[in-house]
Tab-separated table of C-alpha atoms in Angstrom:
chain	number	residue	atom	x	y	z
A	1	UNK	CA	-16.028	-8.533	5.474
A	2	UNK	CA	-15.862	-5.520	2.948
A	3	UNK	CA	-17.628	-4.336	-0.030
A	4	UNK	CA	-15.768	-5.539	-3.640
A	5	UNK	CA	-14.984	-1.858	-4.678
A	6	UNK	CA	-13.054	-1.281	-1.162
A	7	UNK	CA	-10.715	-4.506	-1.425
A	8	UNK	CA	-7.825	-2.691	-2.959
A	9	UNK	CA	-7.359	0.019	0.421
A	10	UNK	CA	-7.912	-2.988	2.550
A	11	UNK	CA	-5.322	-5.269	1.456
A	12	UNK	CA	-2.585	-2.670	1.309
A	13	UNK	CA	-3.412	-1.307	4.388
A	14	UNK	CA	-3.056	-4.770	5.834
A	15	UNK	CA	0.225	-5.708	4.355
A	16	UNK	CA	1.482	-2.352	5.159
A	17	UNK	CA	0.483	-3.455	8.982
A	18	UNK	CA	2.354	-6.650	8.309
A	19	UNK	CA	5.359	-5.542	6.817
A	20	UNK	CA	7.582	-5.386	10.241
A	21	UNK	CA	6.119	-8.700	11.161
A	22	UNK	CA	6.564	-10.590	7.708
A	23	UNK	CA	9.513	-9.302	7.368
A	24	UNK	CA	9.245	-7.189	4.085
A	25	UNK	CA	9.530	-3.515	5.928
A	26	UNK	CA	12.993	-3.709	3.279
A	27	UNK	CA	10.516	-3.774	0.218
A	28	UNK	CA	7.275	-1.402	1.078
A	29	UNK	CA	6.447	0.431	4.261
A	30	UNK	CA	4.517	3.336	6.204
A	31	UNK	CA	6.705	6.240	5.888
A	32	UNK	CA	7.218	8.589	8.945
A	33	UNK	CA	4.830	10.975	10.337
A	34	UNK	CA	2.203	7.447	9.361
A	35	UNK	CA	0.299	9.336	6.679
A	36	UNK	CA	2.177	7.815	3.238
A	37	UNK	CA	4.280	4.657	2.289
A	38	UNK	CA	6.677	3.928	-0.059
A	39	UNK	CA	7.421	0.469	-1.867
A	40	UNK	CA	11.206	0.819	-1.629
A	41	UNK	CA	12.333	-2.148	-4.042
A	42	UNK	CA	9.407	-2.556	-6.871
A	43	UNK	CA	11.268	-5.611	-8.430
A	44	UNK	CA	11.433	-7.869	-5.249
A	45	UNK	CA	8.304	-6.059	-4.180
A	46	UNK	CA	6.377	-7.394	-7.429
A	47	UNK	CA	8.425	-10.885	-6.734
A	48	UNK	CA	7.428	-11.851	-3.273
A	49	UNK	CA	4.720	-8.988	-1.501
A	50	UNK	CA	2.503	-8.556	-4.305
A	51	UNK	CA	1.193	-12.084	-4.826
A	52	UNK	CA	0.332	-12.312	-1.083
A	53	UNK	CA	-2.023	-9.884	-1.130
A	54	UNK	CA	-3.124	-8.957	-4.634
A	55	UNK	CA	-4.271	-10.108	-7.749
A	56	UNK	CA	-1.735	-8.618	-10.118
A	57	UNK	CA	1.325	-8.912	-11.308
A	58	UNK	CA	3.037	-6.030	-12.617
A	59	UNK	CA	3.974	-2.818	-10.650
A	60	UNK	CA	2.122	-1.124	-13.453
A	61	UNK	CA	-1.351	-2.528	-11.797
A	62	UNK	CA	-0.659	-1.883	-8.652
A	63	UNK	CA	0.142	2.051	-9.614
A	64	UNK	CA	-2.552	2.116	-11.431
A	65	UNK	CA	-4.984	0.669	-8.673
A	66	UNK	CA	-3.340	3.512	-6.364
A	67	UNK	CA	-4.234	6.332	-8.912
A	68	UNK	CA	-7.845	4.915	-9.309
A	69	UNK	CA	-8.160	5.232	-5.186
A	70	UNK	CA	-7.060	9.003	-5.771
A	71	UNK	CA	-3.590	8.306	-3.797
A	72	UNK	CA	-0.975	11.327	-4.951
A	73	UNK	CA	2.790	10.919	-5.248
A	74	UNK	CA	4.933	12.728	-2.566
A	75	UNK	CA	6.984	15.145	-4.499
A	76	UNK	CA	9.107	16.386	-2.196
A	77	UNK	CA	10.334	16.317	1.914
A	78	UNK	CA	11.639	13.287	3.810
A	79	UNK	CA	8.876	10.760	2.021
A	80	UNK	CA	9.462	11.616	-1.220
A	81	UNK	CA	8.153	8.970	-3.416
A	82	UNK	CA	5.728	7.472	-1.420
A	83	UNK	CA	1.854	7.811	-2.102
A	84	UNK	CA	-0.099	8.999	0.188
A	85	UNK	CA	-4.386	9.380	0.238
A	86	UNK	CA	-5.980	12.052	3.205
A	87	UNK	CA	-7.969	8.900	4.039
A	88	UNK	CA	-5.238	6.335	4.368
A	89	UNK	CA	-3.470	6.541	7.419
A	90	UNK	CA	-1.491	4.130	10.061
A	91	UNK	CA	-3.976	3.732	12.765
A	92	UNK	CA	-6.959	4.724	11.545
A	93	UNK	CA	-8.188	1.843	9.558
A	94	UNK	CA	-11.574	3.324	10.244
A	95	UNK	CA	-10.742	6.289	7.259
């Protein structure tokens, strides 16, 4: 399946492919242009995304799991506030 250290980018890069399915595109999705995503609502997010697909609990874990993958807050432009990672894009699960 995949290495231990590499779980984290997996997972969110498959609930970020599930969102539209699943119905939780409301709470986190890819942002346009497919390069960053946002978690729009972090309370409901925590409440009913997180536990599917990680082991933590607070939105404090899950930043801090982005920041340890190097992902970098989107200051400015049309996704501002998303996170975004050179090697974590829509369609390239292969990155």
């Amino acid at each position: 399946m995949f290495h231990k250290e590499f779980q984290f980018p997996w997972k969110l890069y498959e609930m970020l492919e599930r969102a539209d399915d699943d119905d939780f595109a409301s709470l986190v999705s890819w942002m346009p242009g497919d390069s960053s995503f946002k978690v729009h609502d972090s309370d409901n997010f925590v409440e009913e995304v997180m536990p599917r697909f990680f082991k933590q609990t607070k939105y404090k874990s899950f930043q801090r799991q982005l920041n340890l993958y190097g992902f970098i807050r989107v200051d400015s432009g049309p996704n501002k506030g998303g996170d975004r990672h050179p090697n974590f894009q829509r369609w390239r699960k292969d990155l």
